[in-house]
Coordinates of C-alpha atoms in Angstrom, one line a residue:
X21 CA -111.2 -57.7 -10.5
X22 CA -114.3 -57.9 -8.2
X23 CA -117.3 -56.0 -9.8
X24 CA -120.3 -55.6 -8.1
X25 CA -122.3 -58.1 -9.4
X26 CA -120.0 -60.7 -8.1
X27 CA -119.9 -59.0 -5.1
X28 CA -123.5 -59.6 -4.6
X29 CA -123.6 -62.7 -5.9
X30 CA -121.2 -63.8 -3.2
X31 CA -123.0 -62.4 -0.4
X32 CA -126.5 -64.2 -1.8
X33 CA -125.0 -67.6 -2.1
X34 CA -123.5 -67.1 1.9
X35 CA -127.3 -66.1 2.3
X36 CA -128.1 -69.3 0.7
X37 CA -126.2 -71.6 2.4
X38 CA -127.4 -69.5 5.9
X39 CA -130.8 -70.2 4.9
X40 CA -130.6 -74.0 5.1
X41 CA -129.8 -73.8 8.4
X42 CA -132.2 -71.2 10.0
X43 CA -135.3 -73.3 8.1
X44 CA -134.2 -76.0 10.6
X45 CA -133.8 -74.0 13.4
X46 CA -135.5 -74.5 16.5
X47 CA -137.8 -71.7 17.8
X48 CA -135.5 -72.0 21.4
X49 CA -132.4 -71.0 18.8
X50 CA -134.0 -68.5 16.9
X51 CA -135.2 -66.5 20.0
X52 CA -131.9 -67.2 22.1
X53 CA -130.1 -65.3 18.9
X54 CA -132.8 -62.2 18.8
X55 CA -132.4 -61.6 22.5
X56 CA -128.2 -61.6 22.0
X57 CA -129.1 -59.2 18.8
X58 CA -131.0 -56.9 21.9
X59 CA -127.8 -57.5 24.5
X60 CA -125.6 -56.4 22.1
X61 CA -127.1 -53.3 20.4
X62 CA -127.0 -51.6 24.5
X63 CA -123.9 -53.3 25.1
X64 CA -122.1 -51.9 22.4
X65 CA -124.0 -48.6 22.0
X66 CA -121.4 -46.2 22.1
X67 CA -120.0 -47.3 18.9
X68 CA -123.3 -47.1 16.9
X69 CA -123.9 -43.8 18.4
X70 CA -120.5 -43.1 17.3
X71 CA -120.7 -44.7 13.8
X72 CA -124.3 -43.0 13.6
X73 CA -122.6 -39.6 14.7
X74 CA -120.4 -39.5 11.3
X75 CA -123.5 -39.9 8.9
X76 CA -125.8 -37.7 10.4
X77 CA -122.9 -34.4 10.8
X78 CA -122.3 -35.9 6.7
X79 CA -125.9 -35.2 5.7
X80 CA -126.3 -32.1 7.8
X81 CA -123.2 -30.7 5.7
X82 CA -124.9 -32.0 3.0
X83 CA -128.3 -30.1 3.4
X84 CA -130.2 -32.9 3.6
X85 CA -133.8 -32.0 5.2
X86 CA -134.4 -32.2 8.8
X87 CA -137.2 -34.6 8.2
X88 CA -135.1 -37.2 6.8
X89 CA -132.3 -36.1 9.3
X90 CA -134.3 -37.4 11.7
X91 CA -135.0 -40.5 10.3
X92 CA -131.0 -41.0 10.3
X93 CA -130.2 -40.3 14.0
X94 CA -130.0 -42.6 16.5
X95 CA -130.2 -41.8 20.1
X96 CA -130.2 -43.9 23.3
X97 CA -133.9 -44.0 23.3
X98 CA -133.8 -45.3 19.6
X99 CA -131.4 -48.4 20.5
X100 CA -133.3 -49.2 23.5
X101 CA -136.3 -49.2 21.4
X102 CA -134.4 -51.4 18.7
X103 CA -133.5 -53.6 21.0
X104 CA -137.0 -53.8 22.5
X105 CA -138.0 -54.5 19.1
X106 CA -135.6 -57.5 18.9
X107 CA -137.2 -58.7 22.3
X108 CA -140.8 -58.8 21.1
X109 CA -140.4 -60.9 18.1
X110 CA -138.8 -63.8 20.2
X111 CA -141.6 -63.5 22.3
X112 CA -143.8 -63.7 19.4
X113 CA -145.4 -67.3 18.2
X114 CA -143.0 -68.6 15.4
X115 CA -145.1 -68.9 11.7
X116 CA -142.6 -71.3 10.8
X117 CA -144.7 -75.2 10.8
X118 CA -147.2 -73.8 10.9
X119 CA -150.4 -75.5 9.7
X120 CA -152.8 -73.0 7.6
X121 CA -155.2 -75.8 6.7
X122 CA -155.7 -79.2 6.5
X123 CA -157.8 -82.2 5.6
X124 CA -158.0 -86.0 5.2
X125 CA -159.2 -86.8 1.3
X126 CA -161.5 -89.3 0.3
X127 CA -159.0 -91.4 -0.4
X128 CA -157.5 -91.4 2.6
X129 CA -154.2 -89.0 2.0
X130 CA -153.7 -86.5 4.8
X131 CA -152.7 -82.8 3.1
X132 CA -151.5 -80.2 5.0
X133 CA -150.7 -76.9 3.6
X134 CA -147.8 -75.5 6.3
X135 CA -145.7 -72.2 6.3
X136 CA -142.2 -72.1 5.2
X137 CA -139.7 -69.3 5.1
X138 CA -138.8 -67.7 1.6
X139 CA -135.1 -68.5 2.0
X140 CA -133.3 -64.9 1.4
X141 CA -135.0 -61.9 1.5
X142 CA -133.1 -58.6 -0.1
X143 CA -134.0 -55.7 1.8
X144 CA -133.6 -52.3 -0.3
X145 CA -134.1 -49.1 2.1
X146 CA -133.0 -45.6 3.1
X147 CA -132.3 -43.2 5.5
X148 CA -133.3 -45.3 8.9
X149 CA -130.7 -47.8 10.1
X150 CA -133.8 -49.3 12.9
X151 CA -134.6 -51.0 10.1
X152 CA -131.1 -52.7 9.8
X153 CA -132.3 -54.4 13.5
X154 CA -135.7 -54.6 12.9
X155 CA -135.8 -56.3 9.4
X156 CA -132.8 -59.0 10.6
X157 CA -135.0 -59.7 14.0
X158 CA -137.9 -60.5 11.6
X159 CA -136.4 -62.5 9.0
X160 CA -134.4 -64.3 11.2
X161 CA -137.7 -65.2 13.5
X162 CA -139.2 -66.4 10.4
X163 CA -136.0 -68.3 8.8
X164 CA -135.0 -66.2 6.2
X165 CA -131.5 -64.9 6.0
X166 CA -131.4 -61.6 4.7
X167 CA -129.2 -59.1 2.6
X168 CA -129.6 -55.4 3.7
X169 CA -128.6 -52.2 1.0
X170 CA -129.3 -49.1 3.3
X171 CA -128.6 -46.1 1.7
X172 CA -125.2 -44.4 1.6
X173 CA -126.1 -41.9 4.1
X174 CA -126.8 -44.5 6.8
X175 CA -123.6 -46.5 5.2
X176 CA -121.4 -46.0 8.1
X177 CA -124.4 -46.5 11.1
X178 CA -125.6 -50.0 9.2
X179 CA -122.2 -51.3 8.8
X180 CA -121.9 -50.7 12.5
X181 CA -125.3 -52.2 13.5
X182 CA -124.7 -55.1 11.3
X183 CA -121.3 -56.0 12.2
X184 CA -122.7 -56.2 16.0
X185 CA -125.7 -58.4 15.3
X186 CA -123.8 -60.8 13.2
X187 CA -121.0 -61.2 15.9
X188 CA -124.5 -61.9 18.2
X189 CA -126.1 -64.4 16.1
X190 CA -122.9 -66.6 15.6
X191 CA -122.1 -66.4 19.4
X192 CA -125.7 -68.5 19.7
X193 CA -124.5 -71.1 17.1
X194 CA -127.0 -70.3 14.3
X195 CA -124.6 -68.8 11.0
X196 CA -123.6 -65.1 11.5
X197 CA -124.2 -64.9 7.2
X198 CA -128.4 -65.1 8.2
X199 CA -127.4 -61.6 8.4
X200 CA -125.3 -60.2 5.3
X201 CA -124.6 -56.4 4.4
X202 CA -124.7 -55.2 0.8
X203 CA -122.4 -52.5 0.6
X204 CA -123.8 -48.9 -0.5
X205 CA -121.0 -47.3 -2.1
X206 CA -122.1 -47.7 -5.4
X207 CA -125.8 -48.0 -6.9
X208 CA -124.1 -51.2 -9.2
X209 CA -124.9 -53.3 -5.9
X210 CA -128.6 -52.8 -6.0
X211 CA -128.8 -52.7 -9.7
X212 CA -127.1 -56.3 -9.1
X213 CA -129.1 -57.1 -5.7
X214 CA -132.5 -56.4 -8.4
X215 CA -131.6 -58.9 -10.5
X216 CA -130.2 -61.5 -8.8
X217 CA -133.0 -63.7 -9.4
X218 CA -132.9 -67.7 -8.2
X219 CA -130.1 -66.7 -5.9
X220 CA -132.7 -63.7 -3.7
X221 CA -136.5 -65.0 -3.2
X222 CA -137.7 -61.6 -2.8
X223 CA -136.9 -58.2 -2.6
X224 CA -138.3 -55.6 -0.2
X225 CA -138.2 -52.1 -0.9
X226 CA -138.4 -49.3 1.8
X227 CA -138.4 -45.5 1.2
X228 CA -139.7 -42.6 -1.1
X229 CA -141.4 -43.4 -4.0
X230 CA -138.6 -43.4 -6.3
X231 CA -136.9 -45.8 -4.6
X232 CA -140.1 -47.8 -4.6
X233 CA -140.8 -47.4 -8.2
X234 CA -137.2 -48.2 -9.3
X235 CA -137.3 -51.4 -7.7
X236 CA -140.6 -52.5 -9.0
X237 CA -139.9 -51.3 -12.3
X238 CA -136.2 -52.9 -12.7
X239 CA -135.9 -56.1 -10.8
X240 CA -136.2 -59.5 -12.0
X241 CA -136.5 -61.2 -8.1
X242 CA -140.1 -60.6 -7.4
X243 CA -140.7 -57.3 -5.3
X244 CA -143.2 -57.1 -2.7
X245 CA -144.3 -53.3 -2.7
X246 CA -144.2 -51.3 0.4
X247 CA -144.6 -48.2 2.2
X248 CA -145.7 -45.2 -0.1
X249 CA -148.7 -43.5 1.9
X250 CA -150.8 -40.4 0.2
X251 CA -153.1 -40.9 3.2
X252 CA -156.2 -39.5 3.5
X253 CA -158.2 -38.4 6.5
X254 CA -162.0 -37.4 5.3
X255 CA -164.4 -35.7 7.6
X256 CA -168.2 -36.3 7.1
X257 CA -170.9 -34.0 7.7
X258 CA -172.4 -36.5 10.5
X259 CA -168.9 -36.1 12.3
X260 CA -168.1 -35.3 16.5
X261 CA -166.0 -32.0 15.4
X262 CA -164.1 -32.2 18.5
X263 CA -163.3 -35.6 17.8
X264 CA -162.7 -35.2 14.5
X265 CA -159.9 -31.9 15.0
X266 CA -158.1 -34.2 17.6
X267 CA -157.8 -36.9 14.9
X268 CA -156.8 -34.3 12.0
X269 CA -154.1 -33.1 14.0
X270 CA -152.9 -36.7 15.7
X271 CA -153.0 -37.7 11.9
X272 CA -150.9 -34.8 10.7
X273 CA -148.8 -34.0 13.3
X274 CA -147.5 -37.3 15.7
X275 CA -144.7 -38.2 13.7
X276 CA -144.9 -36.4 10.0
X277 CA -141.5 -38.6 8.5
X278 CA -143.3 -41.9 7.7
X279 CA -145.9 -43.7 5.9
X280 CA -148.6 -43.5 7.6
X281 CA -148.9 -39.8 8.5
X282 CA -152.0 -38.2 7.0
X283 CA -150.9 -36.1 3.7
X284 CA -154.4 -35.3 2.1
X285 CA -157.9 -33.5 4.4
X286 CA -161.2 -34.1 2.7
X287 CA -164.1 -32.0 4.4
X288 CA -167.5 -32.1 3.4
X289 CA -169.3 -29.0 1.9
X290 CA -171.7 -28.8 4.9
X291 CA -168.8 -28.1 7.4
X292 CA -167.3 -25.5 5.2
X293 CA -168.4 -22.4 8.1
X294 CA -168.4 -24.5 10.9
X295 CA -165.2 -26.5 10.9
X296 CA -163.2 -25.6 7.7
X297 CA -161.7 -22.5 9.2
X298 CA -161.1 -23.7 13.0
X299 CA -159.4 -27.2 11.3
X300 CA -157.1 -25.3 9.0
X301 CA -156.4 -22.9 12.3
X302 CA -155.0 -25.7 14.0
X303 CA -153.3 -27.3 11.8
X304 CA -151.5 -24.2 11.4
X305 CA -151.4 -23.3 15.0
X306 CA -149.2 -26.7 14.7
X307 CA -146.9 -25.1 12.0
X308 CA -148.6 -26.9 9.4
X309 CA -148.6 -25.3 5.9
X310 CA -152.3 -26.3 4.4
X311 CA -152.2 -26.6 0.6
X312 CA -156.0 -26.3 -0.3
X313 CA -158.2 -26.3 -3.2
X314 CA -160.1 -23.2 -4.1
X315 CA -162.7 -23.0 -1.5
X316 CA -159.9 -24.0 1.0
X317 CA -157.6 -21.3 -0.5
X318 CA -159.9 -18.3 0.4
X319 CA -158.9 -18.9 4.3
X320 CA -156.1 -17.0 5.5
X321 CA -152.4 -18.0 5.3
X322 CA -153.3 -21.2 3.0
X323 CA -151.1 -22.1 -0.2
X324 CA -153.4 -23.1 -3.5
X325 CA -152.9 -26.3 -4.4
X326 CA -152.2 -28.3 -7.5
X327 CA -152.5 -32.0 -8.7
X328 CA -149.3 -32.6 -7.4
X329 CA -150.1 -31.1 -4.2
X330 CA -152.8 -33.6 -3.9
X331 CA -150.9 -36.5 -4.9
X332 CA -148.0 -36.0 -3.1
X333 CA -146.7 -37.8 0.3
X334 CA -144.9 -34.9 1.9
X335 CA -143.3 -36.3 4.9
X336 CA -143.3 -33.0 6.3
X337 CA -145.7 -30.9 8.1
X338 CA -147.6 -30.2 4.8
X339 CA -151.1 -31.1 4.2
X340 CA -153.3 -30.8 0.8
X341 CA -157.0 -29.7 2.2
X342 CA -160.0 -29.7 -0.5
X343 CA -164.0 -29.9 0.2
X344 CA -166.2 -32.3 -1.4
X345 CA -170.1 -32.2 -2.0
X346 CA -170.7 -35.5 -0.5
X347 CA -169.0 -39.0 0.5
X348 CA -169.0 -40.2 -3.7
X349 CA -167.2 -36.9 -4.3
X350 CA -164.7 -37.6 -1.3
X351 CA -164.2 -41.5 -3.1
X352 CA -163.5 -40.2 -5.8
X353 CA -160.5 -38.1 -5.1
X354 CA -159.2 -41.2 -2.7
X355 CA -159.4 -43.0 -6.1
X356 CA -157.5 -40.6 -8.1
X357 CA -154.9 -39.4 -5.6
X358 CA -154.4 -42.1 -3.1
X359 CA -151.2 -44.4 -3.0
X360 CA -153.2 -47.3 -1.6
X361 CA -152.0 -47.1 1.9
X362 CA -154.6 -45.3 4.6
X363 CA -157.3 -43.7 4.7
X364 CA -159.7 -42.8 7.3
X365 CA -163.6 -41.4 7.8
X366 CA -164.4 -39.8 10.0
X367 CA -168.6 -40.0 11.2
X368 CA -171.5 -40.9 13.2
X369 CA -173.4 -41.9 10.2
X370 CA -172.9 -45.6 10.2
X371 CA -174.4 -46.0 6.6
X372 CA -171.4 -43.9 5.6
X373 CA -169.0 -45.4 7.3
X374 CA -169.9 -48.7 5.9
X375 CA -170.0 -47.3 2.3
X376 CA -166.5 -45.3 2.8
X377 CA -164.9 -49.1 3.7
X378 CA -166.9 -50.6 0.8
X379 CA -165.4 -48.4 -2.2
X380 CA -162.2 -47.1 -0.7
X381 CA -159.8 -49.8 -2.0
X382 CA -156.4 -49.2 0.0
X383 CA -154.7 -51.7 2.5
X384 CA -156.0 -49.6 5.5
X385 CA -159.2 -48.2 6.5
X386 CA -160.1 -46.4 9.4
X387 CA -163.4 -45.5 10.7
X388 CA -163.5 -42.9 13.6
X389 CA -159.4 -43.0 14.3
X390 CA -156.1 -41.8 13.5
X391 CA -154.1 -42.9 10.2
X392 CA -151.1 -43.2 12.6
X393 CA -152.6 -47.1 13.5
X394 CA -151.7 -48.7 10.4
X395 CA -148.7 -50.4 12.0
X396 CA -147.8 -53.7 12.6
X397 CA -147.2 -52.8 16.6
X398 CA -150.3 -50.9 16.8
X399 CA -152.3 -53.9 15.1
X400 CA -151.0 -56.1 17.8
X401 CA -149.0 -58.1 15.6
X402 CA -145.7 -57.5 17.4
X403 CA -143.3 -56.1 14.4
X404 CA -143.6 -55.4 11.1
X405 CA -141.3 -55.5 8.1
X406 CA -143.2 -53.0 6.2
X407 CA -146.5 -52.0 5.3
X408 CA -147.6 -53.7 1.8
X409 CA -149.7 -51.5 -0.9
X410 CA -150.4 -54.2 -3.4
X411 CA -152.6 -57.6 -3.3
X412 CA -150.5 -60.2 -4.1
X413 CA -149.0 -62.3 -1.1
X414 CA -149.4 -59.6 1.4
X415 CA -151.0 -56.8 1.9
X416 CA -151.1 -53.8 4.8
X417 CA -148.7 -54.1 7.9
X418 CA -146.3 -57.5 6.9
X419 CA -145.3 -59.2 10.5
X420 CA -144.0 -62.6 10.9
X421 CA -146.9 -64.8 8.9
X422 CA -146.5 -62.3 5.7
X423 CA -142.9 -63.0 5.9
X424 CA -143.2 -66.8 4.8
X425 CA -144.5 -69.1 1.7
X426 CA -146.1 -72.3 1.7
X427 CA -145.8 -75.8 1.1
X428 CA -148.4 -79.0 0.9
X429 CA -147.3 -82.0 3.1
X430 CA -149.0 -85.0 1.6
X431 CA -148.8 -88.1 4.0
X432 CA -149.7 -91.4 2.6
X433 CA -149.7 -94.9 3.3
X434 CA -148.5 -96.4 -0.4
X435 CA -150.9 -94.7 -2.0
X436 CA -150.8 -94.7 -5.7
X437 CA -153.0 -92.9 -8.7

């Protein structure tokens, strides 16, 4: 009998053996595959929009929220901006070759440190099967072959999307297993998926932050982190308050379902008659339900707040509001409640702005603009596998260079020690 484990193991060494050929593959291959990965999600959209149909009526039987609802369905819009997606990394510069540095030694050897692909990356994610396309584009682009586990709820849309950009990548002549489906039936496969270490390079979670910590906390392949965002917006007494209500709201309110929506408001004790009450207004006038500390809590319609409150990434059109005495004070809480993603100032005082960058320690800072522009597209990098929160390898918005290792080429001419 077939358990899981060898299940998985299967599919990583087919993800092996796929990997051996994409390092060798030519960029003109590699990009000729993405744009038949881009054909094929319009040409066969009715059966994705079909496929997606089934699990988003399944989780609206279920009572799943509407945020992560959202985060399920696929439209036409959606595939034509998956598709889009798969366009823009061929037409991005490919990391692999490389050269990061190099030199001629005193003694004549020429070293050359060049990027190389990992080889298989696991991707462990839920809810949004974009990612499915998105995360194959990129590893693909960068050489890696890759094993997706979506969550059951998306189980029947990725199988779908999956099937389709297989049957585009073979038609090319690069190996359809670059891109290999766990299944999500059971949670044995990513228990097996975590510690399939030697056969996986690296594992790349994408969700909540119990999927996140479950990964990190269990797997033996090494994890890159991703994704969790307690982001904070802080507004400084020096601040334009026009300016800085347009970027509270863009912050809150663009798109609350994803990383890097602001979920925390610091406002500084000076503004506390003249823009506490017209912020909080807004943001309500928005439907936004402000969880404030004491001083926040006196305004009307606002919900007191707890530790939790101020810790938590609601992914929802929630927000935890407190005032601070000064900058330090706003620090502080960054440092106690913050999840490492984004944070932003915002100020005209450019002492302060350069102190906020100096002592907040997360992968973002902003100064004067939205949370909403920690993103690989918005950075200009062309795609993004996810958005890093540690310091190891990679850290912030991961495109096509964060998706790749290194090795030293050392060219000699008989050289011995």
């Amino acid at each position: 009998m077939t358990t899981p484990t060898d299940e998985v193991r299967d599919l990583a060494l087919r993800a092996r053996e796929a990997s051996y050929d994409l390092a060798l593959a030519t960029r003109a291959a590699k990009d000729a595959a993405l744009n038949a990965m881009a054909d094929a999600l319009l040409d066969r959209s009715a059966e994705l929009l079909a496929a997606n149909a089934d699990d988003v009526a399944r989780a609206e039987e279920d009572g799943t929220p509407p945020h992560v609802v959202d985060r399920l369905r696929l439209t036409d819009d959606r595939l034509a901006g998956m598709a889009q997606g798969l366009r823009d990394v061929a037409g991005l510069p490919d990391p692999v070759g490389e050269v990061v540095r190099g030199s001629t030694l005193a003694n004549g050897l020429e070293l050359r440190q060049v990027r190389v692909p990992f080889g298989v990356v696991g991707m462990i994610y839920e809810a949004r099967p974009n990612v499915t396309a998105d995360a194959a584009g990129i590893c693909l682009k960068s050489g890696n072959a890759v094993l997706l586990r979506g969550s059951g709820s998306a189980s029947a849309s990725n199988a779908a999307i999956v099937a389709v950009l297989r049957d585009a990548v073979g038609s090319t002549g690069l190996p359809a297993d670059a891109v290999l489906l766990v299944p999500a039936d059971t949670r044995e496969t990513v228990k097996a998926l975590m510690r399939a270490r030697g056969l996986v390079d690296v594992l790349i979670p994408r969700g909540g932050a119990g999927l996140i910590q479950s990964v990190v906390g269990e797997s033996t392949v090494p994890v890159i982190e991703t994704g969790v965002g307690n982001c904070h917006v802080y507004v400084d007494a020096s601040a334009d308050l026009d300016q800085a209500l347009a970027v509270v709201l863009n912050a809150k309110t663009h798109r609350t379902s994803v990383c890097n929506a602001a979920e925390s408001l610091l406002v500084h004790a000076d503004l506390v008659e003249s823009f506490l009450p017209r912020v909080v207004a807004a943001l309500q006038d928005a439907g936004v339900t402000v969880h404030g500390d004491a001083t926040v809590a006196r305004l009307p319609g606002v919900e007191p707040a707890t530790d939790d409150d101020h810790a938590r990434e609601y992914l929802s059109m929630d927000i935890s509001a407190a005032v601070v005495p000064d900058l330090e004070a706003a620090v502080a809480h960054i440092r106690r409640f913050s999840s490492g993603h984004t944070e932003a100032i915002l100020t005209r005082d450019q002492a302060a702005a350069r102190r906020f960058v100096a002592a907040v320690d997360s992968a973002a800072v902003l100064v004067n603009a939205s949370t909403r522009f920690t993103d690989g597209g918005e950075f200009d990098f062309g795609a993004e596998i996810g958005i890093s929160t540690q310091k190891l390898h990679a850290r912030g918005p991961m495109g096509l260079p964060e998706m790749t290792s290194t090795k030293y080429v050392v060219t000699g001419d008989g050289h011995v020690r």
